[in-house]
mmCIF file of C-alpha atoms and ligand atoms in Angstrom:
data_model
loop_
_atom_site.group_PDB
_atom_site.id
_atom_site.type_symbol
_atom_site.label_atom_id
_atom_site.label_comp_id
_atom_site.label_asym_id
_atom_site.label_seq_id
_atom_site.Cartn_x
_atom_site.Cartn_y
_atom_site.Cartn_z
ATOM 1 C CA MET A 1 105.932 56.833 70.098
ATOM 2 C CA ALA A 2 109.323 58.548 69.828
ATOM 3 C CA LYS A 3 111.797 57.613 72.512
ATOM 4 C CA ARG A 4 112.684 60.436 74.883
ATOM 5 C CA LEU A 5 116.390 60.822 75.557
ATOM 6 C CA GLY A 6 117.606 63.098 78.347
ATOM 7 C CA VAL A 7 121.029 64.765 78.341
ATOM 8 C CA LEU A 8 122.648 66.275 81.419
ATOM 9 C CA THR A 9 125.963 67.961 82.185
ATOM 10 C CA GLY A 10 127.221 67.733 85.771
ATOM 11 C CA GLY A 11 130.155 68.976 87.859
ATOM 12 C CA GLY A 12 132.523 71.743 86.800
ATOM 13 C CA ASP A 13 131.878 72.976 83.285
ATOM 14 C CA CYS A 14 134.547 72.718 80.613
ATOM 15 C CA PRO A 15 135.066 73.587 76.964
ATOM 16 C CA GLY A 16 133.495 70.990 74.678
ATOM 17 C CA LEU A 17 130.292 70.295 76.627
ATOM 18 C CA ASN A 18 128.199 71.963 73.953
ATOM 19 C CA ALA A 19 129.967 69.997 71.230
ATOM 20 C CA VAL A 20 128.900 66.764 72.974
ATOM 21 C CA ILE A 21 125.323 68.009 73.445
ATOM 22 C CA ARG A 22 125.203 68.905 69.751
ATOM 23 C CA ALA A 23 126.487 65.509 68.607
ATOM 24 C CA VAL A 24 124.228 63.433 70.897
ATOM 25 C CA THR A 25 121.216 65.524 69.916
ATOM 26 C CA ARG A 26 121.913 65.624 66.201
ATOM 27 C CA ARG A 27 122.393 61.878 65.850
ATOM 28 C CA SER A 28 119.424 61.038 68.070
ATOM 29 C CA LEU A 29 117.064 63.502 66.355
ATOM 30 C CA ASP A 30 118.113 62.029 63.005
ATOM 31 C CA ARG A 31 117.076 58.625 64.372
ATOM 32 C CA GLY A 32 113.664 59.916 65.422
ATOM 33 C CA TYR A 33 114.279 60.368 69.146
ATOM 34 C CA GLU A 34 112.937 63.268 71.124
ATOM 35 C CA VAL A 35 115.872 64.863 72.959
ATOM 36 C CA ILE A 36 115.447 66.678 76.269
ATOM 37 C CA GLY A 37 118.033 68.842 78.013
ATOM 38 C CA VAL A 38 118.026 68.332 81.788
ATOM 39 C CA ARG A 39 118.815 71.694 83.414
ATOM 40 C CA ALA A 40 121.686 72.006 85.940
ATOM 41 C CA GLY A 41 122.945 68.429 86.162
ATOM 42 C CA TRP A 42 121.343 65.949 88.581
ATOM 43 C CA ARG A 43 119.498 68.856 90.200
ATOM 44 C CA GLY A 44 117.324 69.140 87.100
ATOM 45 C CA LEU A 45 116.065 65.589 87.650
ATOM 46 C CA LEU A 46 115.237 66.341 91.280
ATOM 47 C CA GLU A 47 113.344 69.482 90.294
ATOM 48 C CA GLY A 48 111.919 68.232 86.989
ATOM 49 C CA ARG A 49 113.591 70.995 84.970
ATOM 50 C CA PHE A 50 113.568 69.948 81.317
ATOM 51 C CA GLU A 51 113.840 71.740 77.990
ATOM 52 C CA PRO A 52 113.482 70.266 74.522
ATOM 53 C CA LEU A 53 116.608 70.161 72.367
ATOM 54 C CA ASP A 54 115.769 70.478 68.676
ATOM 55 C CA TYR A 55 117.855 71.311 65.603
ATOM 56 C CA ARG A 56 117.501 75.020 66.294
ATOM 57 C CA ALA A 57 118.647 74.682 69.940
ATOM 58 C CA ILE A 58 121.938 73.057 68.914
ATOM 59 C CA SER A 59 122.667 75.330 65.994
ATOM 60 C CA GLY A 60 125.904 77.307 66.389
ATOM 61 C CA ILE A 61 126.910 75.828 69.765
ATOM 62 C CA LEU A 62 129.926 73.762 68.606
ATOM 63 C CA PRO A 63 132.542 76.456 69.378
ATOM 64 C CA ARG A 64 130.815 77.851 72.457
ATOM 65 C CA GLY A 65 132.288 77.325 75.941
ATOM 66 C CA GLY A 66 130.183 76.361 78.975
ATOM 67 C CA THR A 67 127.005 74.317 78.649
ATOM 68 C CA ILE A 68 123.697 75.496 77.211
ATOM 69 C CA ILE A 69 121.797 73.307 79.701
ATOM 70 C CA GLY A 70 123.702 74.439 82.804
ATOM 71 C CA THR A 71 125.459 72.347 85.426
ATOM 72 C CA SER A 72 125.688 71.848 89.186
ATOM 73 C CA ARG A 73 127.523 69.791 91.771
ATOM 74 C CA THR A 74 124.289 68.262 93.122
ATOM 75 C CA ASN A 75 124.609 64.697 94.399
ATOM 76 C CA PRO A 76 121.213 62.918 94.426
ATOM 77 C CA TYR A 77 122.548 60.513 97.041
ATOM 78 C CA LYS A 78 122.963 63.463 99.423
ATOM 79 C CA VAL A 79 119.460 64.878 98.941
ATOM 80 C CA ASP A 80 116.404 63.455 100.707
ATOM 81 C CA GLY A 81 114.369 61.539 98.116
ATOM 82 C CA GLY A 82 117.006 62.364 95.471
ATOM 83 C CA VAL A 83 117.539 58.881 94.106
ATOM 84 C CA GLN A 84 113.792 58.226 94.034
ATOM 85 C CA ALA A 85 113.254 61.436 92.068
ATOM 86 C CA VAL A 86 115.857 60.416 89.473
ATOM 87 C CA LEU A 87 114.291 56.965 89.128
ATOM 88 C CA GLU A 88 110.816 58.432 88.721
ATOM 89 C CA HIS A 89 111.985 60.521 85.785
ATOM 90 C CA VAL A 90 114.522 58.277 84.005
ATOM 91 C CA GLY A 91 113.078 55.023 82.785
ATOM 92 C CA GLY A 92 109.826 56.331 84.248
ATOM 93 C CA ARG A 93 107.427 59.103 83.395
ATOM 94 C CA SER A 94 109.733 61.661 81.723
ATOM 95 C CA LEU A 95 112.676 60.026 79.959
ATOM 96 C CA ASP A 96 113.412 56.608 78.451
ATOM 97 C CA ALA A 97 117.167 56.978 78.783
ATOM 98 C CA LEU A 98 119.858 59.401 79.901
ATOM 99 C CA VAL A 99 123.255 60.552 78.665
ATOM 100 C CA ALA A 100 125.305 61.846 81.617
ATOM 101 C CA ILE A 101 128.271 64.021 80.687
ATOM 102 C CA GLY A 102 130.623 64.500 83.609
ATOM 103 C CA GLY A 103 133.688 63.604 85.610
ATOM 104 C CA GLU A 104 134.330 61.304 88.573
ATOM 105 C CA ASP A 105 131.399 62.659 90.614
ATOM 106 C CA THR A 106 128.663 62.824 87.955
ATOM 107 C CA LEU A 107 129.691 59.523 86.397
ATOM 108 C CA GLY A 108 130.180 57.998 89.856
ATOM 109 C CA VAL A 109 126.503 58.705 90.537
ATOM 110 C CA ALA A 110 125.546 57.327 87.095
ATOM 111 C CA ALA A 111 127.576 54.147 87.695
ATOM 112 C CA ARG A 112 125.954 53.633 91.112
ATOM 113 C CA LEU A 113 122.425 54.269 89.824
ATOM 114 C CA PHE A 114 123.040 51.755 87.048
ATOM 115 C CA ASP A 115 124.525 49.210 89.410
ATOM 116 C CA GLU A 116 121.892 49.531 92.142
ATOM 117 C CA HIS A 117 118.776 50.296 90.083
ATOM 118 C CA GLY A 118 119.572 49.408 86.456
ATOM 119 C CA LEU A 119 119.210 53.060 85.387
ATOM 120 C CA PRO A 120 119.222 53.279 81.550
ATOM 121 C CA VAL A 121 122.240 55.592 81.385
ATOM 122 C CA VAL A 122 125.398 56.005 79.293
ATOM 123 C CA GLY A 123 128.312 58.291 80.126
ATOM 124 C CA VAL A 124 130.664 60.733 78.432
ATOM 125 C CA PRO A 125 134.006 61.560 80.141
ATOM 126 C CA LYS A 126 134.467 65.258 80.840
ATOM 127 C CA THR A 127 136.957 67.127 82.984
ATOM 128 C CA ILE A 128 139.814 69.525 82.488
ATOM 129 C CA ASP A 129 141.634 67.452 85.147
ATOM 130 C CA ASN A 130 141.933 64.394 82.820
ATOM 131 C CA ASP A 131 141.795 62.067 85.824
ATOM 132 C CA LEU A 132 139.185 59.515 84.691
ATOM 133 C CA SER A 133 140.323 55.941 84.143
ATOM 134 C CA SER A 134 139.649 53.765 81.071
ATOM 135 C CA THR A 135 140.048 56.674 78.672
ATOM 136 C CA ASP A 136 143.275 58.199 77.381
ATOM 137 C CA TYR A 137 141.837 61.709 77.477
ATOM 138 C CA THR A 138 138.767 63.552 78.690
ATOM 139 C CA PHE A 139 137.552 66.466 76.590
ATOM 140 C CA GLY A 140 138.276 69.919 78.017
ATOM 141 C CA PHE A 141 141.764 68.929 79.092
ATOM 142 C CA ASP A 142 143.448 69.964 75.839
ATOM 143 C CA THR A 143 141.902 73.433 76.049
ATOM 144 C CA ALA A 144 142.974 73.873 79.679
ATOM 145 C CA VAL A 145 146.543 72.843 78.808
ATOM 146 C CA TYR A 146 146.536 75.261 75.874
ATOM 147 C CA ILE A 147 145.404 78.155 78.086
ATOM 148 C CA ALA A 148 147.933 77.322 80.826
ATOM 149 C CA THR A 149 150.754 76.986 78.293
ATOM 150 C CA GLU A 150 149.928 80.347 76.779
ATOM 151 C CA ALA A 151 149.977 81.906 80.248
ATOM 152 C CA ILE A 152 153.387 80.360 80.994
ATOM 153 C CA ASP A 153 154.744 81.680 77.687
ATOM 154 C CA ARG A 154 153.565 85.167 78.609
ATOM 155 C CA LEU A 155 154.974 84.949 82.132
ATOM 156 C CA HIS A 156 158.429 84.067 80.778
ATOM 157 C CA SER A 157 159.052 87.502 79.306
ATOM 158 C CA THR A 158 158.002 89.454 82.377
ATOM 159 C CA ALA A 159 159.912 87.034 84.666
ATOM 160 C CA GLU A 160 163.048 87.632 82.614
ATOM 161 C CA SER A 161 162.655 91.431 82.551
ATOM 162 C CA HIS A 162 162.423 91.605 86.356
ATOM 163 C CA ASN A 163 164.672 88.682 87.334
ATOM 164 C CA ARG A 164 161.801 87.109 89.220
ATOM 165 C CA VAL A 165 160.480 83.698 90.075
ATOM 166 C CA MET A 166 156.925 83.377 88.746
ATOM 167 C CA VAL A 167 154.726 80.769 90.415
ATOM 168 C CA VAL A 168 151.752 79.666 88.295
ATOM 169 C CA GLU A 169 148.928 77.841 90.097
ATOM 170 C CA VAL A 170 146.865 75.652 87.788
ATOM 171 C CA MET A 171 143.800 73.467 88.421
ATOM 172 C CA GLY A 172 143.985 69.758 89.184
ATOM 173 C CA ARG A 173 142.267 68.701 92.353
ATOM 174 C CA HIS A 174 143.766 65.232 92.742
ATOM 175 C CA THR A 175 146.171 64.964 89.840
ATOM 176 C CA GLY A 176 148.840 67.028 88.125
ATOM 177 C CA TRP A 177 147.913 66.445 84.483
ATOM 178 C CA ILE A 178 147.456 70.127 83.608
ATOM 179 C CA ALA A 179 150.580 71.142 85.535
ATOM 180 C CA VAL A 180 152.801 68.508 83.933
ATOM 181 C CA MET A 181 151.570 68.944 80.376
ATOM 182 C CA SER A 182 151.544 72.749 80.380
ATOM 183 C CA GLY A 183 154.805 72.753 82.330
ATOM 184 C CA ILE A 184 156.551 70.571 79.763
ATOM 185 C CA ALA A 185 155.032 72.559 76.879
ATOM 186 C CA GLY A 186 155.911 75.896 78.486
ATOM 187 C CA GLY A 187 159.395 74.923 79.655
ATOM 188 C CA ALA A 188 158.767 75.218 83.419
ATOM 189 C CA ASP A 189 161.818 75.062 85.688
ATOM 190 C CA VAL A 190 160.017 73.254 88.516
ATOM 191 C CA ILE A 191 156.598 71.529 88.565
ATOM 192 C CA LEU A 192 154.844 70.391 91.728
ATOM 193 C CA ILE A 193 151.968 67.883 91.564
ATOM 194 C CA PRO A 194 149.837 66.029 94.142
ATOM 195 C CA GLU A 195 150.651 62.450 93.188
ATOM 196 C CA GLN A 196 154.466 62.761 93.141
ATOM 197 C CA PRO A 197 155.142 65.592 95.594
ATOM 198 C CA ILE A 198 158.694 66.893 95.635
ATOM 199 C CA THR A 199 159.644 68.825 98.761
ATOM 200 C CA VAL A 200 159.744 72.597 99.068
ATOM 201 C CA GLU A 201 163.442 72.249 99.914
ATOM 202 C CA ASP A 202 164.135 70.324 96.672
ATOM 203 C CA ALA A 203 162.175 72.854 94.622
ATOM 204 C CA CYS A 204 164.246 75.691 96.113
ATOM 205 C CA ALA A 205 167.471 73.752 95.476
ATOM 206 C CA ASP A 206 166.457 73.406 91.793
ATOM 207 C CA LEU A 207 165.879 77.157 91.567
ATOM 208 C CA ARG A 208 169.218 77.951 93.241
ATOM 209 C CA ARG A 209 171.042 75.619 90.858
ATOM 210 C CA ARG A 210 169.470 77.374 87.916
ATOM 211 C CA HIS A 211 170.354 80.822 89.229
ATOM 212 C CA GLU A 212 173.939 79.676 89.890
ATOM 213 C CA ARG A 213 174.124 78.761 86.191
ATOM 214 C CA GLY A 214 173.383 82.391 85.403
ATOM 215 C CA LYS A 215 169.610 82.172 84.820
ATOM 216 C CA ASP A 216 168.173 84.749 87.159
ATOM 217 C CA PHE A 217 164.480 84.135 86.470
ATOM 218 C CA SER A 218 162.375 80.989 86.796
ATOM 219 C CA ILE A 219 158.912 79.584 86.168
ATOM 220 C CA VAL A 220 157.348 77.283 88.756
ATOM 221 C CA VAL A 221 154.070 75.493 87.971
ATOM 222 C CA VAL A 222 152.056 74.081 90.872
ATOM 223 C CA SER A 223 148.795 72.100 90.886
ATOM 224 C CA GLU A 224 146.165 73.437 93.261
ATOM 225 C CA GLY A 225 146.022 69.960 94.829
ATOM 226 C CA TYR A 226 149.755 69.790 95.666
ATOM 227 C CA GLU A 227 150.296 69.556 99.430
ATOM 228 C CA LEU A 228 153.203 71.657 100.640
ATOM 229 C CA THR A 229 155.653 68.891 101.487
ATOM 230 C CA TYR A 230 158.783 69.293 103.596
ATOM 231 C CA ALA A 231 161.990 67.303 104.026
ATOM 232 C CA SER A 232 160.891 66.658 107.621
ATOM 233 C CA GLY A 233 158.061 64.511 106.250
ATOM 234 C CA GLU A 234 155.374 67.054 107.164
ATOM 235 C CA SER A 235 152.821 68.126 104.567
ATOM 236 C CA ARG A 236 149.899 70.518 104.466
ATOM 237 C CA GLN A 237 147.036 71.056 102.018
ATOM 238 C CA VAL A 238 146.102 74.646 101.236
ATOM 239 C CA GLY A 239 142.422 75.396 100.702
ATOM 240 C CA GLN A 240 140.271 78.492 100.600
ATOM 241 C CA GLU A 241 139.154 80.262 103.766
ATOM 242 C CA PRO A 242 136.565 79.878 105.132
ATOM 243 C CA ALA A 243 136.771 76.146 104.370
ATOM 244 C CA ALA A 244 133.918 74.929 102.161
ATOM 245 C CA SER A 245 133.126 71.606 100.539
ATOM 246 C CA ASP A 246 130.559 70.359 98.037
ATOM 247 C CA GLN A 247 128.048 67.473 98.196
ATOM 248 C CA PHE A 248 130.757 65.087 97.028
ATOM 249 C CA GLY A 249 132.951 66.070 99.974
ATOM 250 C CA HIS A 250 135.541 67.990 97.955
ATOM 251 C CA VAL A 251 137.101 70.956 99.718
ATOM 252 C CA ARG A 252 137.428 74.173 97.746
ATOM 253 C CA LEU A 253 141.109 74.372 96.814
ATOM 254 C CA GLY A 254 143.162 77.437 95.912
ATOM 255 C CA GLY A 255 146.005 79.308 97.547
ATOM 256 C CA VAL A 256 148.879 76.856 97.356
ATOM 257 C CA GLY A 257 150.593 79.136 94.814
ATOM 258 C CA ASP A 258 150.723 81.959 97.352
ATOM 259 C CA ALA A 259 151.986 79.718 100.128
ATOM 260 C CA LEU A 260 154.659 78.247 97.873
ATOM 261 C CA ALA A 261 155.776 81.666 96.610
ATOM 262 C CA HIS A 262 156.155 82.803 100.195
ATOM 263 C CA GLU A 263 158.339 79.772 100.976
ATOM 264 C CA ILE A 264 160.483 80.297 97.883
ATOM 265 C CA GLU A 265 161.095 83.976 98.581
ATOM 266 C CA GLU A 266 161.891 83.295 102.255
ATOM 267 C CA ARG A 267 164.260 80.433 101.556
ATOM 268 C CA THR A 268 166.069 81.686 98.427
ATOM 269 C CA GLY A 269 165.776 85.453 98.667
ATOM 270 C CA TYR A 270 164.616 85.575 95.022
ATOM 271 C CA GLU A 271 161.780 88.012 94.377
ATOM 272 C CA THR A 272 158.684 85.943 93.617
ATOM 273 C CA ARG A 273 155.226 86.634 92.186
ATOM 274 C CA VAL A 274 152.121 84.452 91.815
ATOM 275 C CA THR A 275 149.535 83.971 89.070
ATOM 276 C CA VAL A 276 146.449 81.862 89.797
ATOM 277 C CA LEU A 277 144.844 80.798 86.523
ATOM 278 C CA GLY A 278 141.699 79.431 88.186
ATOM 279 C CA HIS A 279 138.519 79.257 86.142
ATOM 280 C CA VAL A 280 140.118 80.938 83.126
ATOM 281 C CA GLN A 281 141.254 77.388 82.327
ATOM 282 C CA ARG A 282 137.630 76.252 82.082
ATOM 283 C CA GLY A 283 136.178 79.148 80.156
ATOM 284 C CA GLY A 284 135.841 80.005 76.486
ATOM 285 C CA SER A 285 135.997 78.146 73.235
ATOM 286 C CA PRO A 286 137.355 74.565 72.999
ATOM 287 C CA THR A 287 140.480 73.810 70.948
ATOM 288 C CA PRO A 288 139.945 71.985 67.639
ATOM 289 C CA ARG A 289 141.207 68.784 69.278
ATOM 290 C CA ASP A 290 138.589 69.061 72.054
ATOM 291 C CA ARG A 291 135.853 69.857 69.545
ATOM 292 C CA VAL A 292 136.673 66.727 67.561
ATOM 293 C CA LEU A 293 136.984 64.518 70.658
ATOM 294 C CA ALA A 294 133.740 65.852 72.158
ATOM 295 C CA THR A 295 131.945 65.315 68.847
ATOM 296 C CA ARG A 296 133.171 61.719 68.578
ATOM 297 C CA TYR A 297 132.172 61.050 72.200
ATOM 298 C CA GLY A 298 128.713 62.504 71.597
ATOM 299 C CA LEU A 299 128.066 60.348 68.536
ATOM 300 C CA LYS A 300 129.288 57.255 70.372
ATOM 301 C CA ALA A 301 127.036 57.994 73.362
ATOM 302 C CA ALA A 302 124.024 58.323 71.040
ATOM 303 C CA ASP A 303 124.958 54.970 69.482
ATOM 304 C CA LEU A 304 125.263 53.306 72.893
ATOM 305 C CA VAL A 305 121.789 54.577 73.752
ATOM 306 C CA HIS A 306 120.413 53.242 70.482
ATOM 307 C CA GLU A 307 122.011 49.852 71.173
ATOM 308 C CA GLU A 308 120.694 49.994 74.779
ATOM 309 C CA ARG A 309 124.165 49.374 76.202
ATOM 310 C CA TRP A 310 123.369 50.857 79.613
ATOM 311 C CA GLY A 311 126.139 51.372 82.125
ATOM 312 C CA PHE A 312 128.753 52.063 79.461
ATOM 313 C CA MET A 313 130.824 55.167 78.724
ATOM 314 C CA ALA A 314 132.358 56.426 75.489
ATOM 315 C CA ALA A 315 136.153 56.394 75.816
ATOM 316 C CA LEU A 316 139.263 57.152 73.782
ATOM 317 C CA GLN A 317 141.825 54.391 73.560
ATOM 318 C CA GLY A 318 144.629 55.143 71.136
ATOM 319 C CA ASP A 319 142.827 56.671 68.182
ATOM 320 C CA ALA A 320 139.647 54.638 68.641
ATOM 321 C CA ILE A 321 136.436 55.600 70.374
ATOM 322 C CA VAL A 322 135.283 52.555 72.338
ATOM 323 C CA ALA A 323 132.735 51.599 75.005
ATOM 324 C CA VAL A 324 133.957 50.874 78.542
ATOM 325 C CA PRO A 325 131.972 50.055 81.707
ATOM 326 C CA LEU A 326 131.186 53.193 83.724
ATOM 327 C CA ALA A 327 132.179 51.316 86.865
ATOM 328 C CA ASP A 328 135.737 50.848 85.548
ATOM 329 C CA ALA A 329 136.078 54.522 84.601
ATOM 330 C CA VAL A 330 135.274 55.723 88.127
ATOM 331 C CA ALA A 331 136.867 52.890 90.102
ATOM 332 C CA GLU A 332 140.106 54.808 90.595
ATOM 333 C CA LEU A 333 141.625 58.081 89.484
ATOM 334 C CA LYS A 334 144.050 58.167 86.574
ATOM 335 C CA THR A 335 147.203 59.768 87.918
ATOM 336 C CA VAL A 336 150.194 61.145 85.994
ATOM 337 C CA PRO A 337 152.524 58.238 85.147
ATOM 338 C CA ARG A 338 156.075 58.476 86.502
ATOM 339 C CA GLU A 339 157.453 58.550 82.947
ATOM 340 C CA PHE A 340 155.591 61.812 82.182
ATOM 341 C CA TYR A 341 156.844 63.441 85.350
ATOM 342 C CA ASP A 342 160.394 62.244 84.629
ATOM 343 C CA THR A 343 160.172 63.953 81.236
ATOM 344 C CA ALA A 344 159.310 67.196 83.021
ATOM 345 C CA LYS A 345 162.005 66.683 85.645
ATOM 346 C CA ALA A 346 164.746 66.439 83.012
ATOM 347 C CA PHE A 347 164.394 70.219 82.703
ATOM 348 C CA PHE A 348 164.154 71.167 86.403
ATOM 349 C CA GLY A 349 166.787 73.557 87.711
HETATM 350 O O1 F6P B 1 136.109 70.287 87.404
HETATM 351 C C1 F6P B 1 137.349 70.118 87.970
HETATM 352 C C2 F6P B 1 137.788 71.407 88.628
HETATM 353 O O2 F6P B 1 138.031 72.389 87.657
HETATM 354 C C3 F6P B 1 138.992 71.193 89.525
HETATM 355 O O3 F6P B 1 140.191 71.281 88.815
HETATM 356 C C4 F6P B 1 138.804 72.289 90.542
HETATM 357 O O4 F6P B 1 139.376 71.913 91.777
HETATM 358 C C5 F6P B 1 137.323 72.384 90.673
HETATM 359 O O5 F6P B 1 136.776 71.899 89.487
HETATM 360 C C6 F6P B 1 136.824 73.788 90.929
HETATM 361 O O6 F6P B 1 135.462 73.734 91.135
HETATM 362 P P1 F6P B 1 134.463 74.964 91.196
HETATM 363 O O7 F6P B 1 134.177 75.399 89.785
HETATM 364 O O8 F6P B 1 133.277 74.421 91.875
HETATM 365 O O9 F6P B 1 135.168 76.060 91.944
#
């Protein structure tokens, strides 16, 4: 009997998910597997929502954003009977194995289910935040950086016309990868990130120095996860009101750009405006680089399934696609190295 392979996408969507689904499915169908899309991430396993993926289902999806099988932020460990439901389906009555495509939360669940119950699962690293360990890059990140860089380029001309400071808020819940990379690429004058927080006072001093040199417009890029940090040592995270969090305990961020712009205008007197890029960074077609990376990850995941290397994840190290333990990938977040931030800082002020 043909082996039944399930594929799920969990957490925030990102460009390239469909490219992975296509590659896993194509290679596995060619090997004689039956491939099943699990609807809406882990929730689909709790509710038994499956749909067959055949050659027709994956035709034409390579350049499409989003995920054809849907996603959710469901955590089976936070739902009564959730883990049991997953175990009944995977390695049980519905599926012989599972490919989980996700970030720290989705793959954290996969790693735990493998560790505690020997779930036959392999992982693929997805997130625009690029904060998973053991891999140089996650797919989706390149597209997000491209979109943010384009926005910064566009903001330059209007900033210059009006002599304004433009604050651009980008995604990045725990890490400043998108902010630093798009900021360097777009020539930002100040960049603020969660893991190496400069103070509001220092940011304003950089802007004043620039204006004193005769540049009367500036671009400031801030990660949504940056905590407003003051010389006094105080700091404060800005989240959405009313406060909400998901089943993984993450608060809904957003709004730090506004708060920062307010501080800048108050302290420097420079007219300031804010642009929040938000989910624009996650939508639409993946860049060629993300399409290629996602495709390579998908083929590797299908191979890991075929070799029954459960508990592993496809990863990029240098130019090579390799297998790494899921547990290592989710053990700690990959933050922006000091050297990258120093590169950005060379152009502050
Ligand atoms: O998937 C990562 C991410 O895009 C974070 O950068 C952001 O904080 C979060 O997801 C937003 O989540 P949601 O789509 O649930 O608003």
